[in-house]
PDB file of C-alpha atoms in Angstrom:
ATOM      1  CA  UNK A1218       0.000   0.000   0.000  1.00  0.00           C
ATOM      2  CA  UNK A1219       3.000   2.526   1.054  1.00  0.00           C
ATOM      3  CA  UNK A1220       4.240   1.472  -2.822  1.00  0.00           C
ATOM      4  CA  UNK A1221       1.024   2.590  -3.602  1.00  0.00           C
ATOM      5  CA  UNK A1222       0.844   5.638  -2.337  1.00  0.00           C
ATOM      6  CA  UNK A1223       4.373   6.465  -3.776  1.00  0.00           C
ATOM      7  CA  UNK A1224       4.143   5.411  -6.758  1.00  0.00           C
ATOM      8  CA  UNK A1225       0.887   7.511  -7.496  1.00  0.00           C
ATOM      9  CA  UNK A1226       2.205  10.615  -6.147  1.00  0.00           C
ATOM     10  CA  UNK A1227       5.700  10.313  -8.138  1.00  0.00           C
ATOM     11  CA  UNK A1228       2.920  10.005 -11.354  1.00  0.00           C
ATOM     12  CA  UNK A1229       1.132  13.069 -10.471  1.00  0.00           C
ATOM     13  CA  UNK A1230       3.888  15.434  -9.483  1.00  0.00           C
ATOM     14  CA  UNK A1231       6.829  14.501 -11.915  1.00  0.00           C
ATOM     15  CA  UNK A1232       5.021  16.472 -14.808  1.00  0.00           C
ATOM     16  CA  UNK A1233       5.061  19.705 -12.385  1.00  0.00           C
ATOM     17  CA  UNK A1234       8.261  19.750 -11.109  1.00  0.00           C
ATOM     18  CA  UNK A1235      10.460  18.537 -14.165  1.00  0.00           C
ATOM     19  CA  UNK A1236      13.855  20.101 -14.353  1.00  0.00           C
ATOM     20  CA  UNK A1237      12.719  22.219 -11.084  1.00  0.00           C
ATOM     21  CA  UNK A1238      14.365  22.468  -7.755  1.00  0.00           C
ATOM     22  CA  UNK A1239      12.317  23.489  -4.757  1.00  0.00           C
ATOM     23  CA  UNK A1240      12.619  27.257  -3.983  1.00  0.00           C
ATOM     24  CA  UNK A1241      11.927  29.068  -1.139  1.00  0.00           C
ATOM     25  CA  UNK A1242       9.391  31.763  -2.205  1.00  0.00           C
ATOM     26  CA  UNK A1243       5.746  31.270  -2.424  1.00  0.00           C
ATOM     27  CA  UNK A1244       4.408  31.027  -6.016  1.00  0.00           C
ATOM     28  CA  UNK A1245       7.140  31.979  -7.676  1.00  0.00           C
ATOM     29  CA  UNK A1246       9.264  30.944 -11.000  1.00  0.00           C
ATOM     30  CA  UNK A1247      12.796  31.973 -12.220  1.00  0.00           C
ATOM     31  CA  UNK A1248      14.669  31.006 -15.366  1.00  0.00           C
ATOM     32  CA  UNK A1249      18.182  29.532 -14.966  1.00  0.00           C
ATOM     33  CA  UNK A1250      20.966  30.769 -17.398  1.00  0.00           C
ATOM     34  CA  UNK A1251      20.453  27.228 -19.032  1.00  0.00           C
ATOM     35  CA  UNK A1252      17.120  28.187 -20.066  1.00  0.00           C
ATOM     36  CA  UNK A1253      15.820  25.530 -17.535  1.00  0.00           C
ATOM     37  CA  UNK A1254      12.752  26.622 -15.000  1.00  0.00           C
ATOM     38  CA  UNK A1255      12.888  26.536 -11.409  1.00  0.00           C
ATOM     39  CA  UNK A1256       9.604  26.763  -9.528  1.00  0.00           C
ATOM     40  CA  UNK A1257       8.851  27.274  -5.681  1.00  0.00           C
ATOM     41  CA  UNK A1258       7.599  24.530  -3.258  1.00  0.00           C
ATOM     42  CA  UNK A1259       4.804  26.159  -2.730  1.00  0.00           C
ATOM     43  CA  UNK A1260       3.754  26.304  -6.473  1.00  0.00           C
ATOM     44  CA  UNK A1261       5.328  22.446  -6.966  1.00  0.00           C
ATOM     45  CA  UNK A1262       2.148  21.516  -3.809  1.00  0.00           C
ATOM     46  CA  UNK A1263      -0.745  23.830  -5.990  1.00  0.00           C
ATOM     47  CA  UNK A1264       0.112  21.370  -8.957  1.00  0.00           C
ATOM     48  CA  UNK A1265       0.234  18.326  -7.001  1.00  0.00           C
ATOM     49  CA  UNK A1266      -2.946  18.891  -5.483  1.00  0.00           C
ATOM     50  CA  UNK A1267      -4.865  19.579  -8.791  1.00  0.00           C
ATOM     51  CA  UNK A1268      -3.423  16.481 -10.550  1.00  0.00           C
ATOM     52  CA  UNK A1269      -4.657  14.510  -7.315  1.00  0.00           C
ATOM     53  CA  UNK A1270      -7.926  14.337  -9.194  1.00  0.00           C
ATOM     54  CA  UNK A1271      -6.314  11.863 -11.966  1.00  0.00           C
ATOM     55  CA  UNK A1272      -5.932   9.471  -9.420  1.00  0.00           C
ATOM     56  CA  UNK A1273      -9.375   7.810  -9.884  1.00  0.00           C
ATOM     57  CA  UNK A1274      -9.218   7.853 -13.578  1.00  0.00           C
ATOM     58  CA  UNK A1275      -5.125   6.374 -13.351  1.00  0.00           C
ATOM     59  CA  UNK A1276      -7.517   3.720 -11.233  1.00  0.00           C
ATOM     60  CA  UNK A1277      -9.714   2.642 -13.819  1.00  0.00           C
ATOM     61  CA  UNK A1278      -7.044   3.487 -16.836  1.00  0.00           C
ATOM     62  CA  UNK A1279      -4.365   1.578 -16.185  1.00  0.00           C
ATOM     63  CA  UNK A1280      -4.931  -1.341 -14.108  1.00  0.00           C
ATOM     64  CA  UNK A1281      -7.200  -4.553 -13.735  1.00  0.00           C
ATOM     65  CA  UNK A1282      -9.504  -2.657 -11.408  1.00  0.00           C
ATOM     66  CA  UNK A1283     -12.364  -2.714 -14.339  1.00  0.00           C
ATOM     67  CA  UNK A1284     -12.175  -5.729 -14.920  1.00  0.00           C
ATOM     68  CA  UNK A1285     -12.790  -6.905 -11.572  1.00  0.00           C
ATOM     69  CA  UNK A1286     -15.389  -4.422 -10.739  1.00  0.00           C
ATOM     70  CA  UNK A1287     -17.559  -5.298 -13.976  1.00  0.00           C
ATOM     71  CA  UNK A1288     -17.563  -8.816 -13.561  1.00  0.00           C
ATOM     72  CA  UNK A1289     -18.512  -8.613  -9.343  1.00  0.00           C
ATOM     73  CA  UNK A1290     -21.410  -6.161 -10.384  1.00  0.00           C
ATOM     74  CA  UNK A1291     -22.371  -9.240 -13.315  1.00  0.00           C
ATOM     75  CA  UNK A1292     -22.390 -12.342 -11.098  1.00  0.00           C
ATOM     76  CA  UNK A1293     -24.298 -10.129  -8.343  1.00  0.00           C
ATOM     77  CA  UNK A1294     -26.886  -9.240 -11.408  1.00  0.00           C
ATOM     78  CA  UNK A1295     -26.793 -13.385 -11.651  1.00  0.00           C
ATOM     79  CA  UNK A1296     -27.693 -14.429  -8.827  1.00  0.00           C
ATOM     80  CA  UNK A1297     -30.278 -11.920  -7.995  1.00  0.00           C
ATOM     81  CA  UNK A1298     -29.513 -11.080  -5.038  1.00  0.00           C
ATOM     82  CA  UNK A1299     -30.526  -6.912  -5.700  1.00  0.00           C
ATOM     83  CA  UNK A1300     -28.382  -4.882  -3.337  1.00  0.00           C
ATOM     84  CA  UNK A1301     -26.338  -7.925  -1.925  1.00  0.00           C
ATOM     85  CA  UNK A1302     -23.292  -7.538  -1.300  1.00  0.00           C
ATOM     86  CA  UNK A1303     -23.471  -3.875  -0.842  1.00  0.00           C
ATOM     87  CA  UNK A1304     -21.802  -1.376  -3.426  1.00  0.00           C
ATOM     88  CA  UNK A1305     -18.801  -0.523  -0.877  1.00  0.00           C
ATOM     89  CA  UNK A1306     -18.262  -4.327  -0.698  1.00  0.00           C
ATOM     90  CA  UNK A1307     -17.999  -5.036  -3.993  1.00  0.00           C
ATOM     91  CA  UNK A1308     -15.982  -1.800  -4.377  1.00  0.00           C
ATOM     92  CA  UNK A1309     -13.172  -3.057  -1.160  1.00  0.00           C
ATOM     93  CA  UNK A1310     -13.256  -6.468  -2.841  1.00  0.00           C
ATOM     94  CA  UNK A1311     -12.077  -4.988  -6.059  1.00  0.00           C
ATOM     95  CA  UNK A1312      -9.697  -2.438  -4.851  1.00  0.00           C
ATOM     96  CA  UNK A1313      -7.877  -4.945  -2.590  1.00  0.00           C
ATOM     97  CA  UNK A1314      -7.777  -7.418  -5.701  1.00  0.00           C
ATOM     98  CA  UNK A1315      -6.321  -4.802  -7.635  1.00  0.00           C
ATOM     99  CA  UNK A1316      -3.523  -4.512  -5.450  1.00  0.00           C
ATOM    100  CA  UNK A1317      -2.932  -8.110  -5.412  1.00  0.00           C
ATOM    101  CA  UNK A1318      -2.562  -8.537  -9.120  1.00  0.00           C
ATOM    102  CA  UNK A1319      -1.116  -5.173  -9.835  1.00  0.00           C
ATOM    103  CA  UNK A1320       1.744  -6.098  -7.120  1.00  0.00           C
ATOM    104  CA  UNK A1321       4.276  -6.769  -9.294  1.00  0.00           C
ATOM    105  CA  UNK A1322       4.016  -4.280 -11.550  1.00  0.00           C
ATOM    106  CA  UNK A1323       3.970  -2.099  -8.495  1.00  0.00           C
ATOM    107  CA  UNK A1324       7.355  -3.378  -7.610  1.00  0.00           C
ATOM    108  CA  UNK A1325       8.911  -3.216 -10.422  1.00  0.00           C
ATOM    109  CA  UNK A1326       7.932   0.533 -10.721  1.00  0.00           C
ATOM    110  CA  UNK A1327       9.246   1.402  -7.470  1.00  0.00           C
ATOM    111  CA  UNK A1328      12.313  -0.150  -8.016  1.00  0.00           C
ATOM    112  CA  UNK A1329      13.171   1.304 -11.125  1.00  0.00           C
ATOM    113  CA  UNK A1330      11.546   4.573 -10.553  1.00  0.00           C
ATOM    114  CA  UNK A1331      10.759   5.975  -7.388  1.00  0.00           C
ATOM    115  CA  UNK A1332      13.684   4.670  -5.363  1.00  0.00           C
ATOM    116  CA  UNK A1333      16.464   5.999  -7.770  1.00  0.00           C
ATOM    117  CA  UNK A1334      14.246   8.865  -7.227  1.00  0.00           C
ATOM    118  CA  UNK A1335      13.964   9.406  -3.628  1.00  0.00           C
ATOM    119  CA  UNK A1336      17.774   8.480  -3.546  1.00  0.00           C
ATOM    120  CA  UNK A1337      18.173  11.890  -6.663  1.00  0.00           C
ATOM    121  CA  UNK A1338      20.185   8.943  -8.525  1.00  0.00           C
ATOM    122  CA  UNK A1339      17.601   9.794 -11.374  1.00  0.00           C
ATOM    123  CA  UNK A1340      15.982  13.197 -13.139  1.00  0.00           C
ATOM    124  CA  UNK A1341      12.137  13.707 -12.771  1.00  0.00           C
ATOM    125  CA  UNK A1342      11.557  13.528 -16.341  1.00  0.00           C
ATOM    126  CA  UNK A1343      13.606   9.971 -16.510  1.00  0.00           C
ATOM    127  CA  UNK A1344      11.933   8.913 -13.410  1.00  0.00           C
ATOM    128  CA  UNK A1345       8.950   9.576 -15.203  1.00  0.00           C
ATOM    129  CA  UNK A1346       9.207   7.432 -18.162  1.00  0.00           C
ATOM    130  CA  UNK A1347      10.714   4.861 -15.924  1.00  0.00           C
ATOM    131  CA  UNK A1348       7.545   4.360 -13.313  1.00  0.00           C
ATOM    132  CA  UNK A1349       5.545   3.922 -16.906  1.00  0.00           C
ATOM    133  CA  UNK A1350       7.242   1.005 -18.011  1.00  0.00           C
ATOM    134  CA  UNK A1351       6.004  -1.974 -15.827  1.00  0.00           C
ATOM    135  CA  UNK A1352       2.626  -0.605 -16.401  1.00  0.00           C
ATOM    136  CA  UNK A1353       3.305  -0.316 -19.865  1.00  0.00           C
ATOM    137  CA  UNK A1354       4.068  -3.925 -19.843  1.00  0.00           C
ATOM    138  CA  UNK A1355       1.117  -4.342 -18.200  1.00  0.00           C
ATOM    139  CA  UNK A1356      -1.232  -3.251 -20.404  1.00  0.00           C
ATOM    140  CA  UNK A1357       0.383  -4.495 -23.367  1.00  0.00           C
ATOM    141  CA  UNK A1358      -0.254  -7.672 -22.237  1.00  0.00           C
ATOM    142  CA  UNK A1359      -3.704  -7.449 -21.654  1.00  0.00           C
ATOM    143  CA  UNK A1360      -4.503  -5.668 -24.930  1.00  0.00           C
ATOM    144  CA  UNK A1361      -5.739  -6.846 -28.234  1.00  0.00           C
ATOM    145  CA  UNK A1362      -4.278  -6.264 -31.077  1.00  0.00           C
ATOM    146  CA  UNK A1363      -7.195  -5.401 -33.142  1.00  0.00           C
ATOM    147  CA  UNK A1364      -8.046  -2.835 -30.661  1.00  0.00           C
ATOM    148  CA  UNK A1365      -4.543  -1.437 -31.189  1.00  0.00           C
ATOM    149  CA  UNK A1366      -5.001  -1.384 -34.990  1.00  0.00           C
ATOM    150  CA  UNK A1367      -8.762   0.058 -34.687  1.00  0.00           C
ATOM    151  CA  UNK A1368      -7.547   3.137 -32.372  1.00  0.00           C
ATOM    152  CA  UNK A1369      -4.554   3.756 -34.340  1.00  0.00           C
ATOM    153  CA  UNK A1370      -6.470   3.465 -37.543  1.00  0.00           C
ATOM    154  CA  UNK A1371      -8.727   6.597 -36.054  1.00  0.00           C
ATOM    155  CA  UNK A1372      -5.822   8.788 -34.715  1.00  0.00           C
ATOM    156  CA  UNK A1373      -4.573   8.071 -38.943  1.00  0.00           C
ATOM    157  CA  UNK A1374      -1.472   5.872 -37.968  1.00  0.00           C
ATOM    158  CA  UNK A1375      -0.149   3.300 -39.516  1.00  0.00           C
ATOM    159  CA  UNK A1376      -0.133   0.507 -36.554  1.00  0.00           C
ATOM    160  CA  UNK A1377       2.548  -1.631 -38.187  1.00  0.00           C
ATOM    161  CA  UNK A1378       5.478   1.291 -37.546  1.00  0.00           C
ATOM    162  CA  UNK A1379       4.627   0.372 -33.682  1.00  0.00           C
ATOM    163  CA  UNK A1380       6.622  -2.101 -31.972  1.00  0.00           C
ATOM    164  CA  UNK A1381       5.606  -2.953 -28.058  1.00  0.00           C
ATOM    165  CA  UNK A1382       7.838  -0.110 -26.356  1.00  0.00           C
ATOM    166  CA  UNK A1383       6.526   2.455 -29.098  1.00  0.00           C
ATOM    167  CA  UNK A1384       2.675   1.884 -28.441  1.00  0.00           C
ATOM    168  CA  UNK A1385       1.903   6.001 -27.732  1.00  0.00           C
ATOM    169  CA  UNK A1386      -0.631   6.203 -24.453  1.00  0.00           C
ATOM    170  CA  UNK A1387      -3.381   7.744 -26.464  1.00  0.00           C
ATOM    171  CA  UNK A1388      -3.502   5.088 -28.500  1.00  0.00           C
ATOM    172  CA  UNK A1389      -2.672   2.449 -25.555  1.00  0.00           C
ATOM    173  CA  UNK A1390      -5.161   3.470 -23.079  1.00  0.00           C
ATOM    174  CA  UNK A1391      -8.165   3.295 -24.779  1.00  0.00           C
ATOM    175  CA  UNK A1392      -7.310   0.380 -26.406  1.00  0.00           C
ATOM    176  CA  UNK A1393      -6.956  -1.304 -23.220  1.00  0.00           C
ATOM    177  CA  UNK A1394     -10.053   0.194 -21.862  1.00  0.00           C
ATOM    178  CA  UNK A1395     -11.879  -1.938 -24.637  1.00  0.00           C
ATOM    179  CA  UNK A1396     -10.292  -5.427 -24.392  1.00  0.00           C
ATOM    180  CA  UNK A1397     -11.144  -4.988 -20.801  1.00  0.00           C
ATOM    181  CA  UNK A1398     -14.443  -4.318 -21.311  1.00  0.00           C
ATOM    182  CA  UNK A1399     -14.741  -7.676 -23.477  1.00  0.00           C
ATOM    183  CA  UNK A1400     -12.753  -9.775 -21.554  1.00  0.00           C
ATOM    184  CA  UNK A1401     -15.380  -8.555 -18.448  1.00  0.00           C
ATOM    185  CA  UNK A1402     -18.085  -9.399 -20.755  1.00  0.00           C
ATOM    186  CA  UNK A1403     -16.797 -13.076 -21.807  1.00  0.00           C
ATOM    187  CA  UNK A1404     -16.294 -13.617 -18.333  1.00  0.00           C
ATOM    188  CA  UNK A1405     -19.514 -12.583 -16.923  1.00  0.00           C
ATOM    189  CA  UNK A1406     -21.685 -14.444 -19.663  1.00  0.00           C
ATOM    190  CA  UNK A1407     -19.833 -17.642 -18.515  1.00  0.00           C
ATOM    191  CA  UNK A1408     -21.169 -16.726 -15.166  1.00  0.00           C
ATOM    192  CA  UNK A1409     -24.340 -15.743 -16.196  1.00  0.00           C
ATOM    193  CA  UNK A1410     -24.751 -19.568 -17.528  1.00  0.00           C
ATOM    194  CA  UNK A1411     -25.749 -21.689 -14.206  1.00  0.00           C
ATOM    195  CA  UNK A1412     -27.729 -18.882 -12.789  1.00  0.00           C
ATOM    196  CA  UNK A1413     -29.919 -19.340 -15.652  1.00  0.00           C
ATOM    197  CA  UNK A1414     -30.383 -23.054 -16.646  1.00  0.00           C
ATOM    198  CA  UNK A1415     -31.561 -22.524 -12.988  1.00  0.00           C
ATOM    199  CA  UNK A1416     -33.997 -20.051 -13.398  1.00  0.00           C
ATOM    200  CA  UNK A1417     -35.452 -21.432 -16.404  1.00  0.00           C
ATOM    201  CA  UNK A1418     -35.519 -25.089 -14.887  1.00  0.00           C
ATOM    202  CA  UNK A1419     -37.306 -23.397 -11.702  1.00  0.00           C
ATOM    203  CA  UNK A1420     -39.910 -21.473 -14.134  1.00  0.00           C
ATOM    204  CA  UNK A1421     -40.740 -24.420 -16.241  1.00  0.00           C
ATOM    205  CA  UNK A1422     -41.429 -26.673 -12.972  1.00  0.00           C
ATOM    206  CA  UNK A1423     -43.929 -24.092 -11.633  1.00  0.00           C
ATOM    207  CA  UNK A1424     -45.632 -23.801 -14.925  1.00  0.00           C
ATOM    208  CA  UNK A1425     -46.245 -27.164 -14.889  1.00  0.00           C
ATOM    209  CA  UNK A1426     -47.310 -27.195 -11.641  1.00  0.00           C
ATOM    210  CA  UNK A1427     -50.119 -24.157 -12.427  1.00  0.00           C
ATOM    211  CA  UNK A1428     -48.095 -21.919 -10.148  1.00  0.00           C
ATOM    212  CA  UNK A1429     -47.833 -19.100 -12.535  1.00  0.00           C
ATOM    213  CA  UNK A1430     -48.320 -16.306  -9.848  1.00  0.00           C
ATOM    214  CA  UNK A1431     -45.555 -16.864  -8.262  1.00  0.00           C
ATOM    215  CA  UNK A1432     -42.681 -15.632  -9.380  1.00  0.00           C
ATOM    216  CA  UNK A1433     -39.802 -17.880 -10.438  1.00  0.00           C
ATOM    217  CA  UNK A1434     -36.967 -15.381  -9.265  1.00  0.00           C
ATOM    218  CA  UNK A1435     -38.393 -15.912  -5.624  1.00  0.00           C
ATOM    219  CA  UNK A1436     -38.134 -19.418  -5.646  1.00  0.00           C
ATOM    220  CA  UNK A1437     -34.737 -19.695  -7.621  1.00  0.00           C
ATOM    221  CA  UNK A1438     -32.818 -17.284  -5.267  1.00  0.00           C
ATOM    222  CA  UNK A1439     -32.239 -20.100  -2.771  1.00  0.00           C
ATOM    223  CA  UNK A1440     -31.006 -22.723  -4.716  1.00  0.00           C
ATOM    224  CA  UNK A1441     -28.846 -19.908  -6.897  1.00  0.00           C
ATOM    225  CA  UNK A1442     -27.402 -19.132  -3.484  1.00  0.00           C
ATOM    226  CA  UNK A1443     -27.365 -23.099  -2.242  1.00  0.00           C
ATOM    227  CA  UNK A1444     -25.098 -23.674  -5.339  1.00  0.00           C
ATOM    228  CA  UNK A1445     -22.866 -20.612  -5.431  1.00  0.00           C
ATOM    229  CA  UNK A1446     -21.726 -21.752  -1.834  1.00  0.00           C
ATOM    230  CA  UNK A1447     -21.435 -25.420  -2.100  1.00  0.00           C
ATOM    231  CA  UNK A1448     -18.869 -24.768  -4.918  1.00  0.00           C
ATOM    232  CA  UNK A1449     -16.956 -22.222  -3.365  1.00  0.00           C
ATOM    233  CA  UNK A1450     -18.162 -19.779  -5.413  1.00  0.00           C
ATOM    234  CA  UNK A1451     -16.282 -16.817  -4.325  1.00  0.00           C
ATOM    235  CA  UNK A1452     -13.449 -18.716  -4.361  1.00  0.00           C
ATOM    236  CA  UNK A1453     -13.541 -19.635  -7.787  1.00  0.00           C
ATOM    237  CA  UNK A1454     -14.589 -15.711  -9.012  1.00  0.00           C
ATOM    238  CA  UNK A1455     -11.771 -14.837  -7.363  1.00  0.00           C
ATOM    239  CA  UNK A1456      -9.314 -16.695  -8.277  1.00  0.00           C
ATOM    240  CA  UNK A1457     -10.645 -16.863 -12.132  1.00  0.00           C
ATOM    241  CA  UNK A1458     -10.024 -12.899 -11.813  1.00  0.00           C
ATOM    242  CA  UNK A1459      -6.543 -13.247 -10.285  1.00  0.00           C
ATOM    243  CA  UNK A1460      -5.485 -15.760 -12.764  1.00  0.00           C
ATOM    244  CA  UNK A1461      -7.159 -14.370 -15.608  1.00  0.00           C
ATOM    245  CA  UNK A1462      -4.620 -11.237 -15.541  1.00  0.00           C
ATOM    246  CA  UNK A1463      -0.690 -12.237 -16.412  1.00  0.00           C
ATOM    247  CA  UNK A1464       2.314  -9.810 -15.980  1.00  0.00           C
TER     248      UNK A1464
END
């Protein structure tokens, strides 16, 4: 989590503070005889605190947390369970899941980023493209390649003069916005599959029966639930999620 924490600040400030030093007078910016820019503390803190609001979109951008969010909210939409487990569950589930699978990518950041960093063994701007490379990585192995063609195709790019380290973000990010979407989708449709051979085995038994009033959905629920426990269901969502992502 303190990775975390580092490793998202490091992403939000380096664009604010490249080639600057700290100064000592409140909102304030000098140039250097080498043409460089030095800007105060005080201004480096306004910056920081306005790119703070990235953070959720960095969230959903560039990691698995969509993923694992979509396919929670489908197998909850599954069973039928309405409101159970609550949104904030669903929401601590996936954001503690995220961190799990987005561990080593964390790592690897931190070590070839922040610390050289924190140690001034490294520039901001180099730090910078360093802490984007494991997630880089990341994503590039989670994307499609015909989403990669289609967005390059629209920004009027020839895909096939990108190799995996050229990829640009603008063309990256929403790219991997949509395979996660499908791969969400695929997932939650194979979910979707018991849930439903039960309702529809549950609906034709009371139409036989001449219950018609009553409503299938009431009397599925328990044997939905009966059968998402006695095969360990969370267990196996969970892990399916986990294993489902590779770095």
């Amino acid at each position: 989590m303190k990775r975390l924490i580092v490793i998202a600040l490091l992403l939000l400030i380096l664009p604010g503070i490249a080639l600057a030093e700290p100064g000592l007078n409140a909102l304030s910016m000098k140039v250097n005889p080498d043409g460089t820019e030095t800007y105060s503390l005080s201004l480096q803190v306004l910056v920081l605190m306005t790119l703070m609001s990235f953070l959720p979109a960095m969230l959903l951008t560039m990691t698995s947390f969509a993923r694992i969010i979509i396919v929670l909210a489908l197998l909850r939409q599954a069973m039928g369970t309405m409101s159970t487990p609550t949104n904030q569950i669903l929401l601590g589930l996936a954001l503690f899941l995220t961190f799990f699978v987005m561990k080593p990518v964390l790592d690897q950041s931190y070590t070839r980023a922040v610390e050289p960093y924190m140690n001034e063994q490294m520039s901001s701007d180099v730090a910078l493209q360093e802490v984007l490379v494991p997630f880089r990585h990341f994503m590039m192995n989670q994307v499609r390649e015909t989403d990669i063609a289609l967005f390059a195709d629209l920004s009027g790019e020839d895909v096939q003069q990108y190799t995996a380290e050229s990829v640009p973000l603008a063309v990256l990010l929403p790219a991997f916005i949509t395979s996660e979407l499908k791969t969400a989708f695929q997932i939650g449709f194979m979910i979707f599959i018991p849930f439903l051979i039960i309702d529809l085995v549950v609906a034709s038994v009371l139409m036989a029966m001449g219950m018609m009033m009553l409503s299938p959905l009431i009397v599925s629920l328990p044997f939905k639930i009966m059968l998402f426990v006695m095969v360990d269901g969370w267990v196996l969502i969970v892990g399916t999620l986990a294993s489902s992502f590779y770095v």
